[in-house]
GROMACS .gro file of C-alpha atoms in nm:
model
  419
    1MET     CA    1   1.604   0.706  -3.029
    2SER     CA    2   1.814   0.373  -3.059
    3THR     CA    3   1.656   0.104  -3.125
    4THR     CA    4   1.647  -0.246  -3.350
    5THR     CA    5   1.396  -0.424  -3.525
    6THR     CA    6   1.342  -0.772  -3.575
    7THR     CA    7   1.103  -0.991  -3.806
    8THR     CA    8   0.954  -1.307  -3.633
    9ALA     CA    9   0.847  -1.614  -3.878
   10GLY     CA   10   0.525  -1.441  -3.911
   11GLY     CA   11   0.628  -1.155  -4.077
   12VAL     CA   12   0.511  -0.936  -3.728
   13ARG     CA   13   0.816  -0.620  -3.752
   14VAL     CA   14   0.901  -0.649  -3.400
   15VAL     CA   15   1.114  -0.305  -3.255
   16LYS     CA   16   1.315  -0.304  -2.939
   17PRO     CA   17   1.442  -0.055  -2.772
   18THR     CA   18   1.827  -0.057  -2.659
   19VAL     CA   19   1.890  -0.005  -2.248
   20ALA     CA   20   2.051   0.325  -2.336
   21SER     CA   21   1.752   0.448  -2.513
   22HIS     CA   22   1.520   0.297  -2.266
   23LEU     CA   23   1.663   0.460  -1.950
   24HIS     CA   24   1.729   0.807  -2.221
   25ASP     CA   25   1.344   0.780  -2.207
   26TYR     CA   26   1.303   0.743  -1.843
   27TRP     CA   27   1.515   1.016  -1.749
   28GLY     CA   28   1.287   1.215  -2.019
   29ARG     CA   29   1.015   1.133  -1.834
   30VAL     CA   30   1.133   1.259  -1.506
   31ARG     CA   31   1.272   1.612  -1.653
   32GLY     CA   32   0.907   1.642  -1.757
   33GLY     CA   33   0.772   1.582  -1.449
   34ASP     CA   34   0.652   1.230  -1.434
   35LEU     CA   35   0.851   1.137  -1.099
   36GLY     CA   36   0.591   0.894  -1.019
   37SER     CA   37   0.757   0.736  -0.638
   38LEU     CA   38   1.136   0.828  -0.694
   39PRO     CA   39   1.140   1.136  -0.432
   40ALA     CA   40   1.000   0.855  -0.244
   41VAL     CA   41   1.241   0.605  -0.256
   42LEU     CA   42   1.523   0.866  -0.239
   43GLY     CA   43   1.397   0.994   0.067
   44LEU     CA   44   1.393   0.632   0.178
   45ILE     CA   45   1.682   0.568   0.130
   46VAL     CA   46   1.808   0.868   0.266
   47LEU     CA   47   1.600   0.894   0.641
   48SER     CA   48   1.734   0.499   0.649
   49LEU     CA   49   2.109   0.572   0.627
   50ILE     CA   50   2.062   0.852   0.875
   51PHE     CA   51   1.928   0.674   1.123
   52GLY     CA   52   2.125   0.415   1.050
   53VAL     CA   53   2.414   0.605   1.066
   54ALA     CA   54   2.284   0.769   1.396
   55ARG     CA   55   2.177   0.484   1.579
   56GLU     CA   56   2.309   0.152   1.484
   57THR     CA   57   2.015  -0.059   1.623
   58PHE     CA   58   1.794   0.083   1.351
   59PHE     CA   59   1.941  -0.206   1.144
   60SER     CA   60   1.939  -0.460   1.356
   61PRO     CA   61   1.693  -0.727   1.274
   62LEU     CA   62   1.483  -0.708   1.593
   63ASN     CA   63   1.416  -0.317   1.417
   64PHE     CA   64   1.374  -0.392   1.084
   65ALA     CA   65   1.117  -0.652   1.180
   66ASN     CA   66   0.909  -0.464   1.395
   67LEU     CA   67   0.923  -0.170   1.084
   68PHE     CA   68   0.648  -0.390   0.923
   69ASN     CA   69   0.428  -0.453   1.232
   70GLN     CA   70   0.389  -0.089   1.302
   71SER     CA   71   0.361   0.007   0.926
   72ALA     CA   72   0.101  -0.219   0.867
   73GLN     CA   73  -0.221  -0.082   0.932
   74VAL     CA   74  -0.133   0.227   0.780
   75VAL     CA   75  -0.011   0.070   0.478
   76PHE     CA   76  -0.360  -0.118   0.426
   77ILE     CA   77  -0.523   0.159   0.453
   78ALA     CA   78  -0.350   0.342   0.229
   79MET     CA   79  -0.396   0.096  -0.007
   80GLY     CA   80  -0.769   0.095  -0.029
   81LEU     CA   81  -0.718   0.512  -0.037
   82VAL     CA   82  -0.476   0.543  -0.387
   83PHE     CA   83  -0.798   0.387  -0.596
   84VAL     CA   84  -1.031   0.729  -0.372
   85LEU     CA   85  -0.719   0.968  -0.464
   86LEU     CA   86  -0.719   0.814  -0.830
   87LEU     CA   87  -1.094   0.952  -0.896
   88GLY     CA   88  -0.985   1.290  -0.704
   89GLU     CA   89  -1.183   1.219  -0.365
   90ILE     CA   90  -1.079   1.164  -0.060
   91ASP     CA   91  -1.214   0.943   0.260
   92LEU     CA   92  -1.191   1.072   0.589
   93SER     CA   93  -1.372   0.810   0.786
   94ALA     CA   94  -1.091   0.487   0.686
   95GLY     CA   95  -0.927   0.502   1.003
   96PHE     CA   96  -1.240   0.441   1.226
   97ALA     CA   97  -1.409   0.236   0.967
   98SER     CA   98  -1.129   0.033   1.042
   99GLY     CA   99  -1.161   0.055   1.393
  100VAL     CA  100  -1.555  -0.051   1.359
  101CYS     CA  101  -1.455  -0.362   1.129
  102GLY     CA  102  -1.150  -0.497   1.406
  103ALA     CA  103  -1.417  -0.416   1.675
  104VAL     CA  104  -1.714  -0.627   1.537
  105MET     CA  105  -1.422  -0.923   1.484
  106ALA     CA  106  -1.306  -0.861   1.836
  107ILE     CA  107  -1.662  -0.873   1.997
  108LEU     CA  108  -1.793  -1.215   1.759
  109LEU     CA  109  -1.424  -1.415   1.873
  110THR     CA  110  -1.465  -1.278   2.214
  111ASN     CA  111  -1.813  -1.207   2.374
  112HIS     CA  112  -1.957  -1.465   2.146
  113GLY     CA  113  -1.774  -1.741   2.054
  114TRP     CA  114  -1.709  -1.716   1.712
  115ASP     CA  115  -1.454  -1.895   1.518
  116TRP     CA  116  -1.172  -1.659   1.345
  117TYR     CA  117  -1.324  -1.805   1.006
  118THR     CA  118  -1.658  -1.694   1.081
  119ALA     CA  119  -1.536  -1.386   1.275
  120ILE     CA  120  -1.298  -1.210   1.015
  121PRO     CA  121  -1.536  -1.222   0.705
  122VAL     CA  122  -1.817  -1.068   0.883
  123ALA     CA  123  -1.536  -0.795   0.944
  124LEU     CA  124  -1.451  -0.759   0.562
  125ALA     CA  125  -1.831  -0.789   0.499
  126THR     CA  126  -1.883  -0.460   0.748
  127GLY     CA  127  -1.635  -0.309   0.549
  128LEU     CA  128  -1.809  -0.348   0.208
  129VAL     CA  129  -2.125  -0.233   0.331
  130ILE     CA  130  -1.953   0.069   0.464
  131GLY     CA  131  -1.788   0.161   0.142
  132PHE     CA  132  -2.105   0.084  -0.066
  133THR     CA  133  -2.272   0.320   0.165
  134LEU     CA  134  -2.076   0.587   0.151
  135GLY     CA  135  -1.987   0.553  -0.252
  136PHE     CA  136  -2.385   0.559  -0.289
  137LEU     CA  137  -2.427   0.902  -0.088
  138VAL     CA  138  -2.141   1.079  -0.305
  139ALA     CA  139  -2.208   0.901  -0.653
  140LYS     CA  140  -2.604   0.891  -0.704
  141VAL     CA  141  -2.721   1.146  -0.400
  142GLY     CA  142  -2.421   1.372  -0.538
  143ILE     CA  143  -2.266   1.448  -0.182
  144PRO     CA  144  -1.916   1.567  -0.230
  145SER     CA  145  -1.716   1.309  -0.062
  146PHE     CA  146  -1.556   1.540   0.170
  147VAL     CA  147  -1.870   1.613   0.356
  148VAL     CA  148  -2.026   1.233   0.330
  149THR     CA  149  -1.684   1.081   0.468
  150LEU     CA  150  -1.638   1.371   0.773
  151ALA     CA  151  -2.015   1.250   0.891
  152ALA     CA  152  -1.852   0.863   0.880
  153PHE     CA  153  -1.554   0.969   1.074
  154LEU     CA  154  -1.744   1.168   1.370
  155ALA     CA  155  -2.098   0.921   1.323
  156PHE     CA  156  -1.823   0.589   1.324
  157GLN     CA  157  -1.649   0.736   1.656
  158GLY     CA  158  -1.966   0.692   1.815
  159ILE     CA  159  -2.005   0.379   1.680
  160LEU     CA  160  -1.707   0.250   1.832
  161LEU     CA  161  -1.842   0.350   2.215
  162VAL     CA  162  -2.107   0.206   2.124
  163LEU     CA  163  -2.013  -0.146   1.996
  164LEU     CA  164  -1.775  -0.110   2.293
  165SER     CA  165  -2.033  -0.036   2.557
  166GLY     CA  166  -1.956   0.275   2.617
  167GLY     CA  167  -1.554   0.252   2.621
  168LYS     CA  168  -1.450  -0.074   2.763
  169ASN     CA  169  -1.141  -0.255   2.631
  170ILE     CA  170  -1.209  -0.627   2.434
  171SER     CA  171  -0.944  -0.891   2.408
  172ILE     CA  172  -0.849  -1.096   2.193
  173ARG     CA  173  -0.758  -1.432   2.267
  174ASP     CA  174  -0.816  -1.625   1.951
  175PRO     CA  175  -0.441  -1.837   1.831
  176PHE     CA  176  -0.526  -1.727   1.470
  177VAL     CA  177  -0.623  -1.335   1.504
  178LEU     CA  178  -0.261  -1.260   1.752
  179ALA     CA  179  -0.014  -1.477   1.499
  180LEU     CA  180  -0.166  -1.216   1.221
  181ALA     CA  181   0.080  -0.969   1.356
  182ASN     CA  182   0.263  -1.108   1.586
  183LYS     CA  183   0.378  -1.404   1.482
  184ASN     CA  184   0.644  -1.483   1.232
  185MET     CA  185   0.712  -1.758   0.923
  186SER     CA  186   0.977  -2.021   0.984
  187VAL     CA  187   1.319  -1.981   0.836
  188VAL     CA  188   1.238  -2.215   0.557
  189VAL     CA  189   0.907  -2.150   0.438
  190SER     CA  190   1.000  -1.719   0.412
  191TRP     CA  191   1.322  -1.860   0.237
  192VAL     CA  192   1.072  -2.081  -0.018
  193LEU     CA  193   0.866  -1.826  -0.047
  194ALA     CA  194   1.139  -1.540  -0.101
  195ILE     CA  195   1.303  -1.764  -0.390
  196ALA     CA  196   0.893  -1.866  -0.534
  197ALA     CA  197   0.827  -1.484  -0.536
  198VAL     CA  198   1.142  -1.387  -0.744
  199ALA     CA  199   1.109  -1.708  -0.986
  200GLY     CA  200   0.752  -1.574  -1.020
  201TYR     CA  201   0.847  -1.177  -1.069
  202ALA     CA  202   1.099  -1.314  -1.349
  203ALA     CA  203   0.849  -1.563  -1.496
  204LEU     CA  204   0.563  -1.315  -1.522
  205GLN     CA  205   0.853  -1.063  -1.660
  206ILE     CA  206   0.963  -1.255  -1.921
  207ALA     CA  207   0.584  -1.386  -2.058
  208ARG     CA  208   0.542  -1.059  -2.077
  209ILE     CA  209   0.802  -1.029  -2.302
  210ARG     CA  210   0.715  -1.268  -2.533
  211GLY     CA  211   0.336  -1.198  -2.553
  212ARG     CA  212   0.400  -0.831  -2.634
  213ALA     CA  213   0.674  -0.934  -2.915
  214LYS     CA  214   0.436  -1.190  -3.027
  215ARG     CA  215   0.208  -0.901  -3.128
  216GLY     CA  216   0.448  -0.703  -3.252
  217LEU     CA  217   0.465  -0.422  -2.966
  218VAL     CA  218   0.766  -0.277  -2.822
  219THR     CA  219   0.941  -0.434  -2.565
  220ASP     CA  220   1.110  -0.384  -2.288
  221PRO     CA  221   1.509  -0.474  -2.348
  222MET     CA  222   1.641  -0.756  -2.183
  223GLY     CA  223   1.888  -0.591  -2.036
  224ILE     CA  224   1.610  -0.406  -1.848
  225VAL     CA  225   1.399  -0.688  -1.765
  226LEU     CA  226   1.733  -0.873  -1.600
  227ALA     CA  227   1.816  -0.549  -1.383
  228ARG     CA  228   1.437  -0.540  -1.255
  229ILE     CA  229   1.491  -0.926  -1.154
  230VAL     CA  230   1.808  -0.884  -0.995
  231ALA     CA  231   1.693  -0.589  -0.787
  232LEU     CA  232   1.398  -0.788  -0.674
  233ALA     CA  233   1.625  -1.102  -0.618
  234VAL     CA  234   1.885  -0.878  -0.401
  235ILE     CA  235   1.621  -0.662  -0.201
  236LEU     CA  236   1.374  -0.969  -0.149
  237PHE     CA  237   1.685  -1.185  -0.037
  238SER     CA  238   1.833  -0.914   0.166
  239ALA     CA  239   1.545  -0.893   0.356
  240VAL     CA  240   1.511  -1.206   0.443
  241ALA     CA  241   1.850  -1.294   0.539
  242VAL     CA  242   1.800  -1.019   0.803
  243LEU     CA  243   1.484  -1.142   0.907
  244THR     CA  244   1.595  -1.473   0.953
  245ALA     CA  245   1.859  -1.377   1.210
  246GLU     CA  246   1.787  -1.482   1.548
  247ARG     CA  247   1.635  -1.159   1.701
  248SER     CA  248   1.574  -1.264   2.081
  249ILE     CA  249   1.769  -1.111   2.300
  250ASN     CA  250   1.811  -1.412   2.560
  251PRO     CA  251   1.699  -1.722   2.307
  252LEU     CA  252   1.793  -1.987   2.608
  253ILE     CA  253   1.516  -1.767   2.843
  254SER     CA  254   1.265  -1.616   2.649
  255GLY     CA  255   1.300  -1.850   2.315
  256SER     CA  256   1.421  -1.778   1.912
  257VAL     CA  257   1.255  -1.560   1.758
  258LYS     CA  258   1.332  -1.597   1.405
  259GLY     CA  259   1.183  -1.591   1.051
  260VAL     CA  260   0.978  -1.293   0.779
  261PRO     CA  261   0.685  -1.158   1.013
  262ILE     CA  262   0.334  -1.320   0.887
  263VAL     CA  263   0.184  -0.957   0.808
  264ALA     CA  264   0.473  -0.944   0.578
  265PRO     CA  265   0.286  -1.168   0.336
  266ILE     CA  266  -0.001  -1.021   0.368
  267ILE     CA  267   0.101  -0.697   0.257
  268ALA     CA  268   0.299  -0.825  -0.069
  269VAL     CA  269  -0.057  -1.032  -0.171
  270PHE     CA  270  -0.263  -0.745  -0.128
  271LEU     CA  271  -0.003  -0.577  -0.343
  272ILE     CA  272   0.029  -0.839  -0.599
  273PHE     CA  273  -0.318  -0.832  -0.631
  274TRP     CA  274  -0.472  -0.502  -0.640
  275THR     CA  275  -0.144  -0.406  -0.876
  276PHE     CA  276  -0.302  -0.606  -1.048
  277VAL     CA  277  -0.634  -0.510  -1.083
  278LEU     CA  278  -0.488  -0.120  -1.169
  279GLY     CA  279  -0.220  -0.252  -1.449
  280ARG     CA  280  -0.400  -0.559  -1.631
  281THR     CA  281  -0.807  -0.505  -1.593
  282THR     CA  282  -1.040  -0.277  -1.853
  283TYR     CA  283  -1.197  -0.183  -1.425
  284GLY     CA  284  -0.780  -0.082  -1.371
  285ARG     CA  285  -0.809   0.146  -1.672
  286HIS     CA  286  -1.133   0.273  -1.587
  287VAL     CA  287  -1.063   0.368  -1.303
  288TYR     CA  288  -0.788   0.606  -1.454
  289ALA     CA  289  -0.979   0.737  -1.678
  290VAL     CA  290  -1.243   0.850  -1.433
  291GLY     CA  291  -0.987   0.986  -1.239
  292GLY     CA  292  -0.848   1.192  -1.509
  293ASN     CA  293  -1.136   1.372  -1.688
  294THR     CA  294  -1.498   1.233  -1.573
  295GLU     CA  295  -1.674   1.376  -1.885
  296ALA     CA  296  -1.464   1.208  -2.127
  297ALA     CA  297  -1.524   0.905  -1.954
  298ARG     CA  298  -1.889   0.944  -1.883
  299ARG     CA  299  -1.895   1.018  -2.306
  300ALA     CA  300  -1.678   0.677  -2.395
  301GLY     CA  301  -1.944   0.460  -2.245
  302ILE     CA  302  -1.790   0.399  -1.913
  303PRO     CA  303  -1.970   0.405  -1.605
  304VAL     CA  304  -1.870   0.688  -1.394
  305ASP     CA  305  -2.140   0.573  -1.054
  306ARG     CA  306  -2.018   0.210  -1.018
  307VAL     CA  307  -1.655   0.327  -1.047
  308ARG     CA  308  -1.690   0.618  -0.815
  309ILE     CA  309  -1.886   0.373  -0.596
  310SER     CA  310  -1.645   0.083  -0.622
  311VAL     CA  311  -1.348   0.273  -0.474
  312PHE     CA  312  -1.491   0.337  -0.183
  313VAL     CA  313  -1.589   0.016  -0.133
  314ILE     CA  314  -1.220  -0.117  -0.220
  315CYS     CA  315  -1.139   0.165   0.019
  316SER     CA  316  -1.327   0.043   0.347
  317PHE     CA  317  -1.270  -0.307   0.278
  318MET     CA  318  -0.909  -0.239   0.292
  319ALA     CA  319  -0.976   0.007   0.622
  320ALA     CA  320  -1.102  -0.313   0.769
  321VAL     CA  321  -0.827  -0.556   0.639
  322GLY     CA  322  -0.596  -0.274   0.861
  323GLY     CA  323  -0.887  -0.281   1.130
  324ILE     CA  324  -0.789  -0.691   1.189
  325ILE     CA  325  -0.429  -0.634   1.169
  326ALA     CA  326  -0.432  -0.357   1.431
  327ALA     CA  327  -0.684  -0.559   1.666
  328SER     CA  328  -0.386  -0.841   1.609
  329ARG     CA  329  -0.077  -0.655   1.730
  330ALA     CA  330  -0.286  -0.510   2.006
  331ASN     CA  331  -0.451  -0.770   2.115
  332SER     CA  332  -0.786  -0.621   2.191
  333VAL     CA  333  -1.020  -0.323   2.085
  334ASP     CA  334  -1.083  -0.004   2.272
  335PRO     CA  335  -1.241   0.334   2.152
  336ASN     CA  336  -0.953   0.463   2.007
  337SER     CA  337  -0.863   0.221   1.751
  338GLY     CA  338  -0.817   0.345   1.429
  339GLY     CA  339  -0.839   0.696   1.595
  340SER     CA  340  -0.556   0.933   1.662
  341ASN     CA  341  -0.292   0.950   1.354
  342VAL     CA  342  -0.378   0.682   1.170
  343LEU     CA  343  -0.626   0.838   0.886
  344LEU     CA  344  -0.356   1.080   0.860
  345TYR     CA  345  -0.078   0.832   0.902
  346ALA     CA  346  -0.271   0.662   0.571
  347VAL     CA  347  -0.337   0.950   0.357
  348GLY     CA  348   0.023   1.069   0.404
  349ALA     CA  349   0.147   0.735   0.324
  350ALA     CA  350   0.030   0.767   0.001
  351VAL     CA  351   0.087   1.063  -0.131
  352ILE     CA  352   0.461   1.085  -0.069
  353GLY     CA  353   0.470   0.738  -0.201
  354GLY     CA  354   0.351   0.944  -0.563
  355THR     CA  355   0.011   0.981  -0.579
  356SER     CA  356  -0.144   1.257  -0.645
  357LEU     CA  357  -0.421   1.480  -0.460
  358PHE     CA  358  -0.566   1.591  -0.808
  359GLY     CA  359  -0.657   1.221  -0.920
  360GLY     CA  360  -0.538   1.038  -1.223
  361LYS     CA  361  -0.191   0.926  -1.124
  362GLY     CA  362  -0.092   0.655  -0.844
  363ARG     CA  363   0.003   0.320  -0.812
  364VAL     CA  364  -0.046   0.085  -0.508
  365LEU     CA  365   0.310   0.049  -0.455
  366ASP     CA  366   0.268   0.398  -0.315
  367ALA     CA  367   0.112   0.333  -0.052
  368VAL     CA  368   0.369   0.066   0.070
  369ILE     CA  369   0.674   0.279  -0.035
  370GLY     CA  370   0.475   0.587   0.129
  371GLY     CA  371   0.389   0.424   0.457
  372ALA     CA  372   0.766   0.291   0.477
  373VAL     CA  373   0.877   0.597   0.482
  374ILE     CA  374   0.635   0.687   0.746
  375ALA     CA  375   0.751   0.402   1.000
  376VAL     CA  376   1.096   0.482   0.894
  377ILE     CA  377   1.050   0.831   1.022
  378ASP     CA  378   0.826   0.706   1.373
  379ASN     CA  379   1.081   0.472   1.382
  380GLY     CA  380   1.383   0.594   1.340
  381MET     CA  381   1.294   0.975   1.574
  382GLY     CA  382   1.156   0.753   1.833
  383LEU     CA  383   1.559   0.577   1.906
  384MET     CA  384   1.705   0.909   1.891
  385GLY     CA  385   1.476   0.951   2.234
  386TYR     CA  386   1.279   1.295   1.994
  387SER     CA  387   0.859   1.333   2.123
  388ALA     CA  388   0.612   1.294   1.975
  389GLY     CA  389   0.581   1.645   1.855
  390THR     CA  390   0.920   1.648   1.669
  391LYS     CA  391   0.780   1.341   1.469
  392PHE     CA  392   0.476   1.493   1.384
  393VAL     CA  393   0.600   1.817   1.279
  394VAL     CA  394   0.873   1.626   1.054
  395THR     CA  395   0.631   1.368   0.902
  396GLY     CA  396   0.353   1.670   0.832
  397LEU     CA  397   0.679   1.882   0.658
  398ILE     CA  398   0.766   1.559   0.438
  399LEU     CA  399   0.390   1.510   0.374
  400LEU     CA  400   0.403   1.921   0.254
  401LEU     CA  401   0.692   1.836   0.054
  402ALA     CA  402   0.513   1.534  -0.143
  403ALA     CA  403   0.252   1.743  -0.209
  404SER     CA  404   0.512   2.070  -0.336
  405VAL     CA  405   0.671   1.810  -0.529
  406ASP     CA  406   0.307   1.654  -0.709
  407ALA     CA  407   0.170   1.984  -0.801
  408LEU     CA  408   0.504   2.117  -0.873
  409SER     CA  409   0.537   1.817  -1.152
  410ARG     CA  410   0.201   1.835  -1.254
  411ARG     CA  411   0.270   2.187  -1.359
  412ARG     CA  412   0.665   2.124  -1.530
  413ALA     CA  413   0.425   1.813  -1.752
  414ALA     CA  414   0.174   2.069  -1.832
  415ALA     CA  415   0.407   2.288  -1.973
  416THR     CA  416   0.636   2.066  -2.128
  417GLY     CA  417   0.276   1.870  -2.309
  418THR     CA  418   0.373   1.512  -2.138
  419ARG     CA  419   0.045   1.546  -1.960
   0.00000   0.00000   0.00000
């Protein structure tokens, strides 16, 4: 590997890989089975090109904005499921848990006249209680997560019926809640946030390089860092340019529709926060350790049971967030809230994005990328006139392909000794 070595004023020798060596190492990891989100990213690009060529409306500003609202609930639930999957566990109740939390919020808002700033925290707290209960039964009682969450999956359907008095539809009229999944930021705010995001990312990357250099650690080549910053800027600025274009069919009659959907920065905030938790905290390292080898983690002094409980708490909390956003988008809740294919799509999003079903491998970003893949499939095939049955078949095949890639990459990694 080609590297350069420099010595700081304090006498610390810093090894700096070149761009060529960095790319060579990355390609080596890919060949060794460490694919990460690469298959999902390539699949997302290919699918977008196919649907864009088949239907020019696919790349329209209106349809592009719809993708965020369509995928939001699935993405939020998938973010939480990533934590559970990292431990090799599963939560089959996350979908209906989101429905229960959404119903709690709707009942407090509509039937009891609560304000959003009290109803939403109660709904989120409901998710925390659900997660703690599931995690306690799995970690302390020793019931397999499949059984516990399957029982909860069935029970939450009944709880929804009870909360909704046998099947009523409760409408939501609170302006703040409705805006979460149905309104857009102004054009100015959209651009300001995009510029701030790129500037913040650039500052963090540079600060990370300087920090590692001071400690004598290997740093990424500056060329790679600049490429990442430029790539983020191109993606964000292109997206904002499309989303700040006029989306209304007739602005004079129905009003102007411009700006980034409010749900987009909400997704970004949770993505940044949970990515930091997994990648930059002791807790995150414990999650990966327990997922990689539970017994070794226990012998290393990691509180395994607490970690196992905590991932279910996070999963149900994010399910509650997804339920709130889903209720906002539908302007109501009903007995099927969180049901249908929500859970299957959420699990599929995490796995398609690159999170391993075997535990120990995955990122929160996987949920976002996988959610985008599922949204593109559902949206694109809908524009092309395919039936719901065909969309389910295609989504299932892609999920099977993602699981196969995961299994084969793990086998490859074991054979090459990279895992």
